[in-house]
C-alpha cells in the first residue's frame, strides 16, 4: 500500500511542478466586463441566399466565421478578439479593450463586397443628357461616399440610404464583384493614398472585355461597397483595364488602410443583420475584479480555517489539495484559452467552496467508520470508497447543468460554465487522489497514526444524530405535513412579488430595447428621480438601478423600444436616454442594444435550460439509483423525488428574486439563468448524499426494519455532512455578496445562489426523502410489499445469496449455515457479500474494504 501511495504522491508532485511551469505560459484573457470593449451579435440574412448557398448553409456559415475572424484580428489591434458562431445563423464578436462601437459596427457588419459597375445613367463627357450627375458637394474623407443629383427637375442631393439612391445603383450593369478580387493594397497618391485592387484571372478577363467594348466612349465606371458609391470615374481614351485598378477620390490614410484590410480579409457571402450590441467601460470591471479577488482570498481563508479546526490533520491535507486545485484549475483555464469574465471568476471562487464537498463527505464517512470500531487505515480506505458514489453523482449533476449553460450561453455565461466544468473535473482529482495519496503516504510512513489527530470528538454540526441513528433516528417522516406546509409557505410568500407587484423584471436581454450606463459618481440621485426625468421626455417604463462604488458608481437604465425611442438607432437612443436623465455624452460609460430576435432567444433559452437540465438530472439519477435495485421503475422514484424537491427550490429562488427586484430594481439577466441552472445542479447534492445512503442501507437493512425507519436512519446518518457541505458554499457566497460584487447582476447572482442552496439543503432533508417515502408507500398499497423498495431490496439480497451459494456451495458435513448478509452478525455491520477467511491483519483489513 505504501509503494502505491508513493507512486500517486510522485504523480501529484510532478503535476504540481508542471502546472507551476505552465501557469505563466499564457496570460490571463479577461472578458469585456473586466477589460471593457465591444460585443456585437449578427445574424445571416438568409432571405438573400441563393439556392446553392442554402444547400450548403454550413459552408456559408464557415466562410462567414473565417472572414469575421480575419476582420477582428486585423482591423482593431486587439490581442485576442473572440469570434464564435451561435446556433445555425448567428455570430458573436467580442473586442476586449476596444470601445468605439460605431467603428466596430462599420467594419464588422459590412459585407466588404466590392463591386465594379458600368455607371450608365451618370453624365459623362459625351453624354450630358443622362438622368444623373455627381453632386458638387465635397466628400467626407473619413467616409467617402458619392452622392448624386438629377440633371433636370428638383436639385435635391440624393444620398445613400434613400430608395432613389439604391435604384440608381440597381440600374447600372455589374462588371465584376466579390470573388473576382484577388487582393488590395494602398498606393501612394500625392499626400495621401488610394486603394488599389488586383483582380483574379476571371475578374481581369471581365474587366478587359468591358473596357474594350467601351473604349474611347468616356463611359463611367463606379466602385460600390455595401450599396455606397465610393468613386465614379470615366474610362480614359485608349485605356484597357485588365488585372488591376485604382479607386479614385480623396481619402484619409486611415480609411484606405481599413478598406484594404477589409478587402483582403474577404467579403461576406451574405449580408449580416445586427441583432444586438454592447459597449462596456473598463472602470467598473477593474473595480469589480479587485473586489472579487479580495473576496476570493477571504472565502479561501474561511474554508481553510474550517478544514483545519474541524478536521485537524486530514483537514490540513485537504487544504493542500485545495491549493493545488486552484493552481491546476487556473492553469487549465489559461491553457484552454478560457475567458476570465467576472462571472467566470465568480464561478472559480464558487467552485473552491464546492470542491471541499468531496473531502467533507470522505472525512465524515471516515469518522463514522472509526466510531464503529474500524482500524485507522481501514477507516480511511472505507471513507474514500464509500463516499465516492455520492461524490461522483453530485458532481455529474453539476457538470450536466454546466454543459447546458455552455451550449445556450455566450460571453459571461459560457465563461462561468467553462470555469465550473473545469473546476468540478479537477476537484474530483484533487479531492480523491491528492488528499488520499497524502494521507495514505503519511500514515504508511508512521506519521499521522494517532487517532487524536483526526478530531473524532468534534461533533458540532449534527454528528450526534449519527450516534442514535440505528436505534432512535430523527423522526422526519412522521411530520411530513409540517415540512410540506413550510415549503408551501416559503413559495407562497414570494408569489405576490412575482405578480401583481411585478418584481421579476427582465433586463435588456429579456425585454429588448436599450441599456445605458451613466456615470453618477458622488451625485445624490435616486432611481425614482431618474425615472421621473425619463418619463417627462416620453421615455416610459424605464427601470433604474445602480452599480459600482465611489467615482465608478453608475446608473443602469433599461428602456424598451417604444415612445420616444421607437425606430431609433442605438447611438441616438443612448444619447436621448442620457440627455433625458440629465447627463451628457461624456457620462455614458457603457451601452447595450437588444433586438426582438435576441429577446425571444433569451426567453426560449431560459425555459429550455431549466427543462433540459431537469430532464438530464432525472434521467441520470433514474439510471444510477435504478441499477441493482429493481431497474428503471425504481430509479424513476429516486429521480422524480429529487426533481420534486428541486421544483420547490426553483420556486423559492424565483420568489426571492422577485422580492429583491421589487425592493432594489434588480433585473433578471443571463447571469440569473446561470444561477438558476447552477442551483438546479447543486441543490441535488445533498439529496444525492441522502439517497445514496438510502440505497446503501437498502442493501444491508436491519432485521425486521421497515422503510420508514430505514429512511429516517439514512437522514440521521447524513444530516451532518449535508450541513457541512452546504456551509462552505454558503460562506463563500456570503463573502462574495458582501464584499465581492459591485454590479447588480452579480449581486443578484449571489443572492439567488444563496437562496437556492439554503432551500436545497432544507428540501433534500425534508422534501425529497418524504416524497420518496410517500411514493413507495403508495406502491406497496397498490401492488404489495414485494413491489416496494424494501421488497425489491430483499429480493436482490436473496438473488445475491443464490449466486454466492452456486459459486461456493457448502459441503453437506459443514455444520450450520452462515447467517444471512442482512444480519449484523454476518458481516459485523458490513454489507452483504461472500465471506472469505484471511489470517493476517492486513488481509482482514482488505476483506473489510472489499466487502462492500
C-alpha angles and dihedrals in degrees: 000000000000093000091050092050089048091056091050090048090051089051091052092049091049092050091048092053091046093049092048089053095046094044092085097040093093128026123234112279105214124202128238093263089063105030097030124230145127131302119192128183121201137180129204115252093230092177088078096050118116121234089256092052092048089054089053099039093144090055091049090049092050092050092050090050091052092050093048091049090051092050095046092047098046107031107050109038089237114154098215114009117184119226118172136167115236122199117327100312111015134093130195119203122191122189108188114207094012114109106170097106097177094053091045089051093050092051102038098038098047118101088219086210103153112204129191114208138185097237093210096163096056121094115255134178093278101035113051093157096071115119100245139046133184113268116248094227118114120259124244104246091209094050106019110194127161116228127195143216131203114253089224134022124026114013096218117140112248108220134187115277095042122109092238092054090053090048091053091057092044090055092060127088117250113231101178139336149178109340091035088073116091101181145332134222141176113252123195114253112177109293093350142032138260128210112252123197130205114202130218116244093267091047092049090051092052092048093049092048092053096044092050090050093053100032114152092004095104090228116173123250118197134198112214128188121186092340093310120113110230097183144352118204135167122245105250121234115276090005120144115191115204129143102005145023140177128231106232123216143081112298137169115236091242091056093048091050092049093047093049091049090050094049092047091048088060137249124275115251090220137020120266124224117211112236100176146343137201132192119194127193112218095221096082093040094053091049092047092049093052091050093046094050090051089049089051091055092049093047091049090050092052092049091047091050091049093050095049097041098043103034101025113190098014088042089058090052089050090051091055089049090049092053089050089048091058091048094047094045097049091045092050092048092050093048091048090052094244116173115239102219121165088261091051091050089048089050090051093051091045091049089057089060090046094046090066091061094081092052091048092052091049095046094046090050090047091053090050092052092047092051089052090060104265122150116252099255092043092049091051092050092047092046092058096039099046095042092050099083093054091045093052095044095050094046092047089056090053091049091050093055091043090054089053089050092049092050097050100032138073135192113001094007093055090044091054092047092048094050091047095049093048091045095051093049093049092044089059088057098044096041095048107026103030098041092042093047093050094047096044093046094049094044091046089051091055094256118122097016094128109100089214089071090067098063093228091165095060103102102155103137108048103301088127088072088066092061093066097029095110098048106020112017125176105282094229096149095055090068101045093133092054093051092047091047091053090049093050091048093053089052096044093052091064097044097084090053090054091047137037092005091053094218092152095083123176120224124225091288092059100032098038120220129081139327123198126189109205124189110244100166111169095345114128102227129140131216090245091056093050092046089052092051091050092048090056089055091054091255098132135185095024119166115211126196134159133234139173128036137254114350090352093060111126138183111232110208122189118194132175124232099263141089111025091357099054112128091357122141117244100253092048092045093053091049091051092050092049093047094046091050091052099258136115132235089261089062093060104107098169143354143191136194125195125186128207093266094060091041091055091044093052092053091047092047091051092054095040092047094055094044096045093045092050091047093050093049091047092050093047094048090045091055095040099048096033093057109100095001105079103305133255097344092058092045090054089061092056095041097049093041088058091047090049090058090043091055088057090052093050092051092048091051092049090052094049090048091052091051092054091042091055095044101040106017092245113164135216109251139165088279089058089057087049091054092046094053091044089052088051090054097040101039090066090058094089091038089057092049091055095040090050090055090048089052091049093048091048087061091054110023125176117259111282091357118158124214095254092057091044093054093046089049092050092050091049091050091050100039097097096045091048090056096042096049091051096045096065092052092043091051090049092051093047091052091048092047094049102041110003108061132067102164121078091230092058092043090053089046091057093044094051092045091049092048091047095051094046089048091044093053090052096044093048090060103031104028113027097049094043090050090051090048095048091047092050092047090053090050091052092049093049102036106020137255094294091063093055124091093257091051092048091047092052090048090052091050090050091050091050091050090051091052092049092047090051093050096043109023117190118242115246091244096048102109128239120354117254120258117264119270089246090066117089090225091059096065106008091253093317128123125276123275142109113319111228128191117234130173109199128066090240090053091048089052091051090049090056092049096046093043095088 
